[in-house]
DNA sequence: GGGTTCATACGATTATGGTCGTACTACGTT
DNA sequence: AACGTAGTACGACCATAATCGTATGAACCC
């Protein structure tokens, strides 16, 4: 039996964010779409809320890439894994980057 | 025998620039370094000026990716191929993007 | 013309990464 | 306890892309 603490997820801290990894994470069309959807929603969204045209395992892969790059934060709530954009951390590490990407992708924020 | 006109290079026009391609181009560490060096120099640089830790053919490959994404402009001058950052075009297509990337990479511009 | 330099073209190799399928875990519900 | 749901883990496969080597081309110099 696992405790609640063991269900936490590893995230890079704000000062460990790497530009290359973030650009790499945003470079995939599916992941860019995820980020745009998250930004437009302004809230946390479960993985299944995105209706991605791939299987669940592929979806898991993409969310992991985004999390390990520090783009999204994930936490468990029941069986769901809620995703949130790490807006403040990204803005602190790379000022203006996320905003210009979202703007270029025509996302209203 | 080729004429001078045949030595010109194909470039995507400003309105054809795609965010995904640009992010993809910037996501590679070597290409990001090329862009940063170009931005810091503020001028045109030949491919050989970059001292990249790869062979010439690999170097050619990366410059082509940057050119086809619309990040750099290339023109022939003698035996050299001069590269210039397409700053204005990028700013027009994706306002603030290049600046925030360069700033995040600690490039003084 | 011959040699040198800067760069491209093409093919081969290798590494990376996106994709899927299956099995599994954790949580909630009945 | 049994079941359904949400997501993960792991291994396999395949497409893409990074890399190199060799051969080639264009411009310049002697």
PDB file of C-alpha atoms (C1' of nucleotides) in Angstrom, chain A residues 46-48 56 60 64 79 81, chain D residues 4-11:
ATOM      1  CA  UNK A  46      -6.911  16.178 -16.609  1.00  0.00           C
ATOM      2  CA  UNK A  47      -5.009  14.332 -19.318  1.00  0.00           C
ATOM      3  CA  UNK A  48      -8.209  12.895 -20.699  1.00  0.00           C
ATOM      4  CA  UNK A  56      -3.178   6.802 -23.672  1.00  0.00           C
ATOM      5  CA  UNK A  60       1.403   9.910 -20.986  1.00  0.00           C
ATOM      6  CA  UNK A  64       5.946  13.573 -19.071  1.00  0.00           C
ATOM      7  CA  UNK A  79      -7.719   8.756 -10.370  1.00  0.00           C
ATOM      8  CA  UNK A  81      -3.827  13.625 -13.007  1.00  0.00           C
TER       9      UNK A  81
ATOM     10  C1'  DG D   4     -14.781   0.499 -14.015  1.00  0.00           C
ATOM     11  C1'  DT D   5     -11.943   4.534 -14.815  1.00  0.00           C
ATOM     12  C1'  DA D   6      -7.573   7.245 -15.253  1.00  0.00           C
ATOM     13  C1'  DG D   7      -3.227   6.902 -15.904  1.00  0.00           C
ATOM     14  C1'  DT D   8       1.650   4.555 -15.805  1.00  0.00           C
ATOM     15  C1'  DA D   9       5.413   1.157 -17.060  1.00  0.00           C
ATOM     16  C1'  DC D  10       7.740  -1.373 -20.156  1.00  0.00           C
ATOM     17  C1'  DG D  11       9.027  -3.192 -24.419  1.00  0.00           C
TER      18       DG D  11
END
